[in-house]
Coordinates of C-alpha atoms and ligand atoms in Angstrom, one line a residue:
Chain O
M1 CA 20.7 19.7 -111.6
E2 CA 23.1 16.8 -111.2
N3 CA 24.6 17.3 -107.7
K4 CA 27.6 15.1 -108.1
I5 CA 31.3 15.9 -108.4
Y6 CA 33.9 13.4 -109.5
F7 CA 36.3 13.8 -106.5
Y8 CA 37.9 10.4 -106.2
P9 CA 39.8 9.2 -109.3
V10 CA 40.6 5.5 -109.5
W11 CA 44.2 5.8 -108.2
L12 CA 42.9 7.7 -105.1
R13 CA 40.3 5.0 -104.4
L14 CA 42.7 2.2 -104.8
W15 CA 45.2 4.0 -102.5
H16 CA 42.5 4.8 -100.0
W17 CA 41.0 1.3 -99.6
S18 CA 44.3 -0.5 -99.6
N19 CA 45.7 2.0 -97.1
A20 CA 42.6 1.6 -94.9
L21 CA 42.9 -2.2 -95.0
L22 CA 46.7 -2.1 -94.2
I23 CA 46.2 0.3 -91.4
L24 CA 43.5 -1.9 -89.9
V25 CA 45.8 -4.9 -90.0
L26 CA 48.7 -2.9 -88.7
I27 CA 46.6 -1.7 -85.7
V28 CA 45.5 -5.3 -84.9
T29 CA 48.9 -6.8 -85.2
G30 CA 50.5 -3.8 -83.4
L31 CA 48.2 -4.1 -80.5
S32 CA 48.8 -7.8 -80.4
M33 CA 52.5 -7.3 -80.1
Q34 CA 52.3 -4.5 -77.5
Y35 CA 49.9 -6.5 -75.3
S36 CA 51.3 -9.9 -76.0
S37 CA 51.2 -12.3 -73.1
F38 CA 52.3 -15.8 -72.6
E39 CA 49.0 -16.9 -71.1
S40 CA 46.8 -15.7 -73.9
P41 CA 48.6 -15.1 -77.1
H42 CA 46.2 -13.2 -79.4
I43 CA 48.2 -13.8 -82.6
P44 CA 51.5 -15.7 -82.3
F45 CA 54.1 -13.1 -81.7
S46 CA 56.4 -14.0 -84.6
L47 CA 53.4 -14.1 -87.0
A48 CA 52.3 -10.7 -85.7
V49 CA 55.8 -9.3 -86.3
T50 CA 56.0 -10.7 -89.8
I51 CA 52.5 -9.5 -90.8
H52 CA 53.2 -6.1 -89.3
N53 CA 56.5 -5.7 -91.1
I54 CA 55.1 -6.8 -94.5
C55 CA 52.0 -4.5 -94.2
G56 CA 54.2 -1.7 -93.1
I57 CA 56.4 -2.0 -96.1
I58 CA 53.5 -2.2 -98.5
L59 CA 52.0 0.9 -96.8
V60 CA 55.2 2.8 -97.6
F61 CA 54.7 2.1 -101.3
G62 CA 51.1 3.1 -101.0
Y63 CA 52.1 6.3 -99.3
L64 CA 54.5 7.1 -102.2
V65 CA 51.5 6.6 -104.6
F66 CA 49.5 9.1 -102.5
I67 CA 52.2 11.7 -102.4
T68 CA 53.0 11.3 -106.1
G69 CA 49.3 11.4 -107.0
N70 CA 48.8 14.6 -105.0
I71 CA 51.8 16.2 -106.6
I72 CA 51.0 15.4 -110.2
S73 CA 47.2 15.5 -110.1
K74 CA 44.9 18.3 -109.1
N75 CA 44.0 16.4 -105.9
G76 CA 46.9 18.0 -104.0
R77 CA 45.3 21.5 -104.1
Y78 CA 42.6 20.3 -101.6
Y79 CA 45.3 19.8 -99.0
K80 CA 46.6 23.4 -99.3
M81 CA 45.9 25.4 -96.1
N82 CA 46.0 29.1 -95.6
L83 CA 47.7 29.2 -92.2
K84 CA 46.3 32.7 -91.4
E85 CA 42.7 31.7 -92.1
I86 CA 42.5 28.1 -91.2
G87 CA 42.3 28.7 -87.4
G88 CA 39.2 30.8 -87.6
Q89 CA 37.6 28.5 -90.2
I90 CA 38.3 25.4 -88.0
L91 CA 36.5 27.2 -85.1
V92 CA 33.5 28.0 -87.3
Q93 CA 33.3 24.3 -88.5
F94 CA 33.8 23.1 -84.9
R95 CA 31.0 25.3 -83.6
Y96 CA 28.8 23.8 -86.4
Y97 CA 29.5 20.3 -85.2
L98 CA 29.1 21.3 -81.6
Y99 CA 25.6 22.7 -81.9
G100 CA 24.8 24.1 -85.4
V101 CA 24.2 20.7 -86.7
F102 CA 21.6 20.0 -84.1
K103 CA 19.8 23.3 -84.8
G104 CA 19.6 22.5 -88.5
D105 CA 22.0 25.2 -89.5
K106 CA 23.4 25.3 -93.0
V107 CA 26.9 23.7 -93.5
P108 CA 29.3 26.6 -93.1
F109 CA 31.7 25.4 -95.9
P110 CA 29.6 23.7 -98.6
V111 CA 31.5 21.3 -100.8
N112 CA 32.2 22.5 -104.4
I113 CA 34.8 21.7 -107.0
E114 CA 37.3 24.1 -105.3
R115 CA 36.6 22.7 -101.8
K116 CA 36.4 19.0 -101.3
F117 CA 37.1 19.2 -97.5
N118 CA 35.8 21.4 -94.8
P119 CA 38.5 23.2 -92.9
L120 CA 38.5 20.8 -89.9
Q121 CA 38.6 17.8 -92.2
K122 CA 41.4 19.4 -94.2
F123 CA 43.4 20.0 -91.1
F124 CA 43.1 16.5 -89.9
Y125 CA 43.9 14.9 -93.3
V126 CA 47.0 17.1 -93.6
M127 CA 48.1 16.2 -90.1
I128 CA 47.6 12.5 -90.7
M129 CA 49.0 12.3 -94.2
Y130 CA 51.8 14.8 -94.0
I131 CA 53.0 14.4 -90.4
G132 CA 51.5 11.3 -88.8
I133 CA 52.1 8.7 -91.5
P134 CA 55.6 10.0 -92.3
L135 CA 56.5 9.8 -88.6
L136 CA 55.1 6.3 -88.4
I137 CA 57.0 5.2 -91.5
I138 CA 60.3 6.7 -90.4
S139 CA 60.1 5.3 -86.9
G140 CA 58.9 2.0 -88.3
I141 CA 61.9 1.7 -90.6
G142 CA 64.0 2.5 -87.6
L143 CA 62.6 -0.4 -85.7
I144 CA 63.0 -2.8 -88.6
L145 CA 66.6 -1.6 -89.1
P146 CA 67.7 -0.8 -85.6
Q147 CA 71.3 -0.4 -86.5
F148 CA 70.5 3.0 -87.9
I149 CA 69.0 4.4 -84.8
V150 CA 71.1 6.4 -82.4
S151 CA 71.7 4.0 -79.5
R152 CA 71.3 6.6 -76.8
A153 CA 69.8 10.0 -76.5
L154 CA 69.9 11.9 -73.2
G155 CA 70.6 8.7 -71.4
V156 CA 67.6 6.9 -72.8
S157 CA 67.8 4.1 -75.3
G158 CA 67.2 5.3 -78.9
L159 CA 65.2 2.2 -79.5
L160 CA 62.9 3.0 -76.7
L161 CA 62.4 6.6 -77.9
T162 CA 61.7 5.4 -81.5
S163 CA 59.2 2.8 -80.4
L164 CA 57.5 5.2 -78.1
L165 CA 57.1 7.6 -81.0
H166 CA 55.9 4.8 -83.2
I167 CA 53.3 3.6 -80.6
C168 CA 52.1 7.1 -79.8
V169 CA 51.6 8.1 -83.4
G170 CA 50.1 4.7 -84.2
F171 CA 47.6 5.4 -81.3
F172 CA 46.7 8.8 -82.7
V173 CA 46.1 7.3 -86.2
S174 CA 43.7 4.7 -84.6
I175 CA 41.9 7.6 -82.9
F176 CA 41.8 9.5 -86.2
L177 CA 40.4 6.4 -87.9
M178 CA 37.4 6.3 -85.5
I179 CA 36.7 10.0 -85.8
H180 CA 37.3 9.8 -89.6
I181 CA 34.7 7.1 -90.1
Y182 CA 32.2 8.9 -87.9
F183 CA 32.5 12.2 -89.8
C184 CA 32.2 10.4 -93.1
T185 CA 28.6 10.0 -92.2
F186 CA 28.1 13.7 -92.6
G187 CA 27.6 13.5 -96.4
A188 CA 24.5 14.3 -98.4
S189 CA 23.2 11.2 -96.7
I190 CA 24.7 9.0 -94.0
T191 CA 26.2 6.5 -96.6
S192 CA 26.8 8.8 -99.6
N193 CA 30.4 9.6 -98.7
F194 CA 31.2 5.9 -98.4
K195 CA 29.5 5.3 -101.8
G196 CA 31.6 8.1 -103.2
M197 CA 34.8 6.6 -102.1
F198 CA 33.8 3.5 -104.1
N199 CA 32.4 4.9 -107.3
G200 CA 34.3 8.1 -107.4
W201 CA 31.4 10.6 -107.3
Q202 CA 30.5 12.6 -104.2
E203 CA 27.0 13.9 -103.8
T204 CA 26.9 17.5 -102.7
H205 CA 24.3 18.9 -100.2
Chain J
M1 CA 82.6 -11.3 -85.1
K2 CA 81.6 -15.0 -85.0
I3 CA 83.7 -15.7 -88.1
L4 CA 86.6 -14.0 -86.5
Y5 CA 86.4 -16.3 -83.6
E6 CA 86.1 -19.4 -85.8
K7 CA 89.1 -18.6 -87.9
C8 CA 91.5 -17.1 -85.5
P9 CA 91.8 -18.3 -81.9
N10 CA 94.4 -15.6 -81.3
A11 CA 91.9 -13.0 -82.1
T12 CA 89.6 -14.6 -79.5
S13 CA 92.1 -14.3 -76.8
G14 CA 93.0 -10.9 -78.0
L15 CA 89.4 -9.8 -77.8
I16 CA 88.8 -11.4 -74.5
T17 CA 91.9 -9.8 -73.1
A18 CA 91.0 -6.5 -74.5
F19 CA 87.5 -6.8 -73.0
L20 CA 88.9 -7.9 -69.7
V21 CA 91.4 -5.1 -69.6
F22 CA 88.6 -2.7 -70.4
S23 CA 86.4 -4.0 -67.6
F24 CA 89.2 -3.8 -65.2
F25 CA 89.7 -0.2 -65.9
A26 CA 86.1 0.2 -65.0
A27 CA 86.6 -1.8 -61.8
W28 CA 89.7 0.1 -61.1
S29 CA 87.9 3.5 -61.3
Q30 CA 85.2 2.1 -59.0
N31 CA 87.7 0.9 -56.5
N32 CA 89.5 4.2 -56.6
S33 CA 86.4 5.9 -55.3
G34 CA 86.7 4.1 -52.0
T35 CA 89.8 3.6 -49.9
V36 CA 92.8 2.5 -51.8
R37 CA 94.2 -0.8 -50.5
K38 CA 97.9 -1.4 -51.2
F39 CA 99.1 -4.5 -53.0
E40 CA 101.4 -6.1 -50.6
N41 CA 102.1 -9.3 -52.5
K42 CA 103.4 -7.9 -55.7
E43 CA 107.0 -8.8 -54.9
D44 CA 106.2 -12.4 -54.0
N45 CA 103.9 -12.9 -56.9
S46 CA 106.4 -11.4 -59.3
K47 CA 108.5 -14.5 -58.9
C48 CA 105.6 -16.5 -60.4
F49 CA 104.7 -14.0 -63.0
K50 CA 108.2 -13.9 -64.3
C51 CA 107.4 -17.1 -66.2
H52 CA 103.7 -17.4 -66.0
F53 CA 103.1 -14.0 -67.6
N54 CA 104.9 -15.1 -70.7
N55 CA 104.1 -17.5 -73.5
N56 CA 107.4 -19.4 -73.0
Y57 CA 109.8 -20.3 -70.2
T58 CA 113.3 -21.6 -69.9
V59 CA 114.6 -24.5 -67.8
T60 CA 118.1 -25.6 -67.1
S61 CA 118.6 -29.3 -67.0
P62 CA 120.0 -30.3 -63.5
D63 CA 122.2 -32.9 -65.1
S64 CA 123.6 -31.4 -68.3
S65 CA 123.1 -27.7 -67.5
K66 CA 121.5 -27.5 -70.9
I67 CA 119.1 -24.7 -71.2
I68 CA 115.8 -25.2 -73.1
T69 CA 112.9 -23.0 -73.9
R70 CA 109.4 -24.4 -73.7
K71 CA 106.0 -23.1 -74.5
M72 CA 103.9 -22.0 -71.5
Y73 CA 100.4 -23.6 -72.0
M74 CA 97.7 -21.0 -72.3
D75 CA 95.9 -22.2 -69.2
L76 CA 99.1 -21.6 -67.2
Q77 CA 99.6 -18.1 -68.6
I78 CA 98.4 -15.3 -66.4
D79 CA 98.5 -11.7 -67.3
S80 CA 99.5 -9.9 -64.1
N81 CA 97.9 -6.7 -65.3
V82 CA 94.6 -8.5 -65.6
Y83 CA 95.2 -10.3 -62.3
Y84 CA 95.7 -7.1 -60.4
H85 CA 92.4 -5.8 -61.5
S86 CA 90.5 -9.0 -60.7
N87 CA 88.4 -9.7 -57.6
H88 CA 91.2 -11.9 -56.2
R89 CA 93.9 -9.3 -56.8
Y90 CA 95.0 -9.0 -53.2
F91 CA 96.0 -12.7 -52.8
K92 CA 99.4 -14.2 -53.0
C93 CA 99.8 -17.0 -55.5
I94 CA 100.8 -19.2 -52.6
D95 CA 97.6 -18.4 -50.7
C96 CA 95.9 -20.9 -53.0
H97 CA 98.9 -22.8 -54.5
S98 CA 101.5 -24.7 -52.5
D99 CA 104.5 -22.6 -51.5
E100 CA 106.6 -25.4 -52.8
Y101 CA 106.1 -23.8 -56.2
F102 CA 108.8 -21.4 -55.2
T103 CA 111.2 -24.2 -56.1
Y104 CA 112.1 -24.2 -59.7
P105 CA 111.8 -26.3 -61.8
H106 CA 108.6 -27.3 -60.0
N107 CA 108.4 -30.6 -58.3
N108 CA 106.4 -33.0 -60.4
D109 CA 104.4 -34.2 -57.5
L110 CA 102.9 -30.8 -57.2
R111 CA 100.5 -31.6 -60.0
F112 CA 98.6 -33.8 -57.4
E113 CA 98.0 -30.7 -55.4
D114 CA 94.3 -30.3 -54.4
I115 CA 93.0 -27.2 -56.0
S116 CA 90.5 -25.3 -53.9
T117 CA 86.9 -24.8 -54.9
C118 CA 84.8 -21.7 -54.6
L119 CA 83.1 -23.0 -51.5
D120 CA 86.4 -23.6 -49.7
C121 CA 86.7 -19.9 -49.3
H122 CA 83.2 -18.5 -50.0
G123 CA 81.1 -21.2 -48.3
G124 CA 79.4 -20.4 -45.0
D125 CA 80.8 -16.9 -44.9
P126 CA 78.1 -14.3 -44.0
K127 CA 80.1 -11.7 -46.0
F128 CA 79.4 -13.7 -49.2
E129 CA 75.9 -14.8 -48.3
K130 CA 74.2 -12.6 -50.9
F131 CA 76.2 -14.3 -53.6
N132 CA 74.5 -17.6 -52.8
F133 CA 77.6 -19.7 -53.4
E134 CA 76.0 -22.8 -51.8
K135 CA 72.9 -22.6 -53.9
I136 CA 74.9 -21.9 -57.1
T137 CA 77.0 -25.0 -56.4
E138 CA 73.7 -27.0 -56.0
D139 CA 72.3 -25.5 -59.2
F140 CA 75.4 -26.3 -61.1
K141 CA 74.9 -30.0 -60.4
Y142 CA 72.0 -29.9 -62.9
N143 CA 73.9 -27.9 -65.4
V144 CA 74.4 -29.9 -68.7
H145 CA 78.0 -29.1 -68.6
S146 CA 78.6 -30.8 -65.3
E147 CA 76.4 -33.7 -66.3
K148 CA 78.2 -34.2 -69.5
H149 CA 81.8 -33.4 -68.7
N150 CA 81.9 -34.4 -65.0
S151 CA 84.9 -33.2 -63.0
T152 CA 86.8 -31.6 -65.9
F153 CA 84.2 -28.9 -66.0
S154 CA 84.2 -26.9 -62.9
C155 CA 83.4 -23.3 -61.7
W156 CA 86.9 -22.4 -63.0
S157 CA 86.0 -23.4 -66.5
C158 CA 84.0 -20.2 -66.8
H159 CA 85.2 -18.1 -63.9
D160 CA 88.9 -18.1 -64.1
P161 CA 89.9 -17.2 -60.5
H162 CA 92.9 -15.2 -61.8
T163 CA 90.8 -12.9 -63.9
Y164 CA 87.3 -12.9 -62.6
T165 CA 85.4 -9.7 -61.7
T166 CA 81.9 -9.2 -60.5
H167 CA 79.7 -7.9 -63.3
A168 CA 76.0 -8.6 -63.0
R169 CA 75.8 -7.1 -59.5
T170 CA 77.1 -3.7 -60.4
D171 CA 75.6 -0.6 -61.7
K172 CA 77.2 -1.2 -65.1
N173 CA 75.5 -0.7 -68.4
I174 CA 73.4 -3.7 -69.2
L175 CA 75.2 -4.0 -72.6
E176 CA 78.5 -4.5 -70.8
V177 CA 77.1 -7.1 -68.6
V178 CA 75.7 -8.9 -71.6
A179 CA 78.9 -8.8 -73.6
Y180 CA 80.9 -10.0 -70.6
D181 CA 78.6 -12.9 -69.8
N182 CA 78.3 -14.0 -73.4
N183 CA 82.0 -14.0 -73.8
L184 CA 82.2 -16.6 -71.0
C185 CA 80.2 -18.9 -73.2
L186 CA 81.8 -17.9 -76.5
Q187 CA 85.3 -18.7 -75.1
C188 CA 84.4 -22.3 -76.0
H189 CA 81.3 -22.2 -78.1
A190 CA 82.8 -19.9 -80.6
N191 CA 86.3 -21.2 -80.4
K192 CA 87.1 -24.5 -82.0
R193 CA 90.3 -25.1 -80.1
N194 CA 88.9 -24.5 -76.7
Y195 CA 85.7 -26.4 -77.5
R196 CA 87.8 -29.4 -78.5
L197 CA 89.7 -29.3 -75.2
I198 CA 86.4 -30.3 -73.6
I199 CA 84.7 -32.5 -76.1
D200 CA 85.7 -34.6 -79.1
K201 CA 83.7 -32.8 -81.8
D202 CA 83.6 -29.5 -83.5
N203 CA 81.6 -26.6 -82.1
P204 CA 78.3 -26.1 -83.8
N205 CA 78.0 -22.8 -85.8
L206 CA 76.0 -20.5 -83.4
V207 CA 74.8 -18.2 -86.1
Q208 CA 73.3 -21.0 -88.1
K209 CA 71.8 -22.7 -85.0
H210 CA 70.1 -19.5 -84.1
D211 CA 69.0 -18.5 -87.6
W212 CA 65.3 -18.8 -86.6
L213 CA 65.8 -15.9 -84.3
P214 CA 64.6 -12.6 -86.0
N215 CA 67.0 -9.7 -85.7
Q216 CA 69.7 -12.2 -84.5
A217 CA 72.5 -9.6 -84.2
L218 CA 70.3 -7.4 -82.0
H219 CA 69.3 -10.3 -79.8
F220 CA 72.9 -11.4 -79.4
K221 CA 74.0 -7.9 -78.4
N222 CA 71.2 -7.2 -76.0
V223 CA 70.5 -10.5 -74.2
R224 CA 72.7 -13.1 -72.7
C225 CA 72.9 -16.7 -73.8
I226 CA 71.8 -17.7 -70.3
E227 CA 68.5 -15.9 -70.6
C228 CA 67.1 -18.7 -72.8
H229 CA 69.5 -21.5 -71.9
T230 CA 69.1 -21.6 -68.1
K231 CA 66.3 -22.6 -65.9
K232 CA 65.0 -19.5 -64.1
S233 CA 65.7 -19.2 -60.5
D234 CA 63.9 -17.2 -57.9
T235 CA 66.7 -17.0 -55.4
L236 CA 69.7 -16.7 -57.7
L237 CA 70.7 -13.5 -59.6
V238 CA 72.3 -15.7 -62.2
S239 CA 70.9 -19.2 -62.6
H240 CA 73.6 -21.8 -63.1
H241 CA 71.3 -24.5 -64.3
V242 CA 72.2 -24.5 -68.0
M243 CA 69.6 -26.7 -69.7
E244 CA 69.8 -29.1 -72.6
K245 CA 69.5 -27.5 -76.0
K246 CA 65.9 -28.9 -76.4
D247 CA 64.7 -27.1 -73.3
A248 CA 65.9 -23.6 -74.3
V249 CA 63.3 -20.8 -74.7
R250 CA 62.0 -20.5 -78.2
A251 CA 58.6 -18.7 -77.7
C252 CA 59.0 -15.0 -78.4
V253 CA 56.4 -14.1 -75.8
E254 CA 58.4 -15.5 -72.9
C255 CA 60.4 -12.2 -73.2
H256 CA 58.1 -10.1 -75.3
S257 CA 55.3 -9.8 -72.8
R258 CA 54.4 -8.1 -69.6
N259 CA 55.8 -10.9 -67.4
S260 CA 58.9 -10.9 -69.5
L261 CA 61.3 -13.6 -68.2
L262 CA 64.0 -10.9 -68.6
M263 CA 62.7 -9.4 -65.5
A264 CA 63.6 -12.5 -63.7
T265 CA 67.0 -12.7 -65.3
L266 CA 68.8 -9.9 -67.1
Y267 CA 67.0 -7.0 -65.3
K268 CA 66.6 -8.7 -62.0
Y269 CA 69.3 -6.8 -60.2
Q270 CA 68.7 -3.5 -62.0
S271 CA 65.0 -3.5 -61.5
K272 CA 65.3 -4.4 -57.8
E273 CA 67.6 -1.5 -57.4
E274 CA 65.5 0.8 -59.4
I275 CA 62.3 -0.2 -57.7
S276 CA 63.8 0.7 -54.4
R277 CA 65.1 4.0 -55.8
N278 CA 62.2 5.1 -57.9
G279 CA 59.2 3.2 -56.7
F280 CA 57.6 0.4 -58.6
L281 CA 56.0 2.3 -61.4
N282 CA 58.2 3.1 -64.3
S283 CA 60.9 0.8 -63.2
I284 CA 61.1 -0.7 -66.6
I285 CA 60.9 2.4 -68.7
L286 CA 63.9 3.7 -66.8
N287 CA 65.8 0.6 -67.7
R288 CA 67.4 2.3 -70.6
S289 CA 66.4 -0.5 -73.0
Y290 CA 63.5 -1.6 -75.0
V291 CA 61.8 -5.0 -75.4
I292 CA 58.6 -5.0 -77.5
G293 CA 55.7 -6.1 -75.4
A294 CA 57.6 -5.9 -72.1
N295 CA 57.9 -2.1 -71.8
R296 CA 54.6 -0.8 -70.7
N297 CA 54.2 2.5 -69.0
Y298 CA 51.4 2.8 -66.6
Y299 CA 50.7 6.5 -67.2
L300 CA 50.8 6.2 -71.0
N301 CA 48.4 3.2 -70.8
M302 CA 46.0 5.2 -68.6
I303 CA 46.2 8.4 -70.8
S304 CA 45.6 6.4 -74.0
L305 CA 42.7 4.5 -72.4
A306 CA 41.2 7.8 -71.2
I307 CA 41.5 9.4 -74.7
L308 CA 40.0 6.3 -76.3
Y309 CA 37.0 6.3 -73.9
M310 CA 36.5 10.0 -74.4
V311 CA 36.5 9.7 -78.2
I312 CA 34.1 6.7 -78.2
S313 CA 31.7 8.3 -75.8
G314 CA 32.0 11.7 -77.7
I315 CA 31.0 9.9 -80.9
I316 CA 28.1 8.0 -79.3
I317 CA 26.7 11.2 -77.6
H318 CA 27.1 13.2 -80.8
A319 CA 25.3 10.5 -82.9
L320 CA 22.5 10.3 -80.4
L321 CA 22.0 14.1 -80.4
R322 CA 22.0 14.0 -84.2
V323 CA 19.3 11.4 -84.3
K324 CA 17.3 13.4 -81.8
A325 CA 17.7 16.6 -83.8
Y326 CA 16.8 14.8 -87.0
K327 CA 13.6 13.5 -85.5
R328 CA 12.7 17.0 -84.3
Y329 CA 13.1 18.6 -87.7
H330 CA 11.8 15.8 -89.9
G331 CA 8.9 14.7 -87.7
K332 CA 8.6 11.1 -86.4
Ligands
HEM401 C1 37.9 1.4 -92.7 C2 38.5 2.6 -92.7 C3 38.1 3.8 -93.5 C4 36.9 4.2 -94.0 C5 35.5 3.5 -93.9 C6 37.2 5.4 -94.7 C7 36.2 6.2 -95.3 C8 36.5 7.3 -96.1 C9 35.5 8.0 -96.9 C10 34.1 7.6 -97.0 C11 36.1 9.1 -97.5 C12 35.5 10.1 -98.4 C13 35.1 11.3 -97.6 C14 36.0 12.4 -97.7 O1 36.4 12.8 -98.8 O2 36.4 13.0 -96.7 C15 37.5 9.0 -97.0 C16 38.5 9.9 -97.4 C17 39.8 9.9 -96.9 N1 40.3 9.0 -96.0 FE1 39.4 7.4 -95.3 N2 38.5 5.8 -94.5 C18 39.1 4.8 -93.8 C19 40.4 4.7 -93.4 C20 41.3 5.7 -93.6 C21 42.6 5.7 -93.1 C22 43.2 4.6 -92.3 C23 43.2 6.9 -93.6 C24 44.6 7.4 -93.3 C25 45.5 7.0 -92.5 C26 42.3 7.6 -94.4 C27 42.5 8.8 -95.0 C28 41.6 9.4 -95.8 C29 41.9 10.6 -96.6 C30 43.3 11.3 -96.6 C31 40.8 10.9 -97.3 C32 40.6 12.0 -98.3 C33 41.1 11.5 -99.7 C34 41.0 12.5 -100.7 O3 39.9 12.7 -101.2 O4 42.0 13.1 -101.1 N3 41.1 6.9 -94.4 N4 37.7 7.9 -96.2

């Protein structure tokens, strides 16, 4: 039996890898700006700003591709969560990662054509793609066009609040990225999910 | 705004007056909170303001009794409303000017009158010590303006004694301080007529000259010209050593970094006050403004580092346990 499912159509792969690359550049340039110093400039400040702005703008277009793709293709259904059930399912999946996996338990939510992501994975993908990235984009646009930001909220500069939001969400996206890459090694083999994201086919357990 | 300045000098004075009047209301409300001092000189002064408030005056010829109307030069016009809200508001005109000015038409010789300098009143007085008048006078010697324009350029050129109010050393909103201070420079640098009163060439276009600056409008609104154009001073709140154009700050990181030079200039007074009020930590974040790279919050830094280390060690431990479990189930 051929244990492979065509999960990643071309548009999704193109979006995913361009998005991954942009996010990496954004993290590096973002950190460089946040921790810029006169004594040891990592990347010249104005260059970091320019690269960060350009990558951010390209990322917005990529994001539109992702959203449109998920609306018009069937890929969107993998992101639908049943709010009543997801909590319990996440717990089951979490327990599996906490000790089940070490005891050689069977995966609680095996991948099939109806279920590309396990509940925990689904939850994080939804959080990142439908909450995190939009917040980053909105606050990022605010920082590029500061004239549209409220100048003051509760006595604090609107610019400060916007950038605080941008930096915090950016930080969580970086944390997501590490966890994401680690959990991608839980495929049929350590590398099979990565291969899948390149050739489109995911091997199932 | 710049274009307005260029094309219409009246608009400049209008704007400046509006701005000054606005700031005087603020000063007025502050003064009102303390004891109210009475103006005792209004009557005497009104004799001067009768002409000097207006843009023209009339003189009667002593010989022919002919009456003529003449323009009052801008420099000699003083708006009494503004004067009575300025720092020097309790003075009589003749405290600084000769009382012979009470004779009208004024005696021609009066133009040789010695005009007092800041130090004449403020020098050596312990009450004014914190303002560092002596050090500022010293600093000003190296200012390009005094080097280039010698005696025609004095303290008065920027700080009109009839209108001046303290700004930087108040609890005012930083943006107001920025607007006020920048206006001092713009009075000439954005006003062709005033610029030409000092030097025989046209004022360079400031917007064009600064077109390398990203987000120019935002920078102009939030930082003062002097942040980049003066040499930093440890002892002075406002450095008066305006440097030559070529020495101005151009590297972004001078401000956009932890040791932001703005802490030594624009935020110097505020952060000193806030540090004493709120302790050292957080003093910048409370500063109601935001500069990329300069605003760093200690707690946020610590929390994010803790989360980062937890995630990294979590991943490493999990991976090691996986390897161990794999070996147990699949043999060596
Ligand atoms: C170098 C960085 C990255 C690597 C190596 C990587 C790797 C992978 C792999 C192997 C998959 C397929 C496994 C799966 O279906 O869960 C995947 C899927 C996914 N990744 Fe990444 N990723 C990276 C960066 C990112 C970033 C920065 C984001 C978002 C901000 C992201 C969001 C996603 C999403 C949403 C999916 C599921 C796509 C779908 O099938 O609908 N990835 N990633």
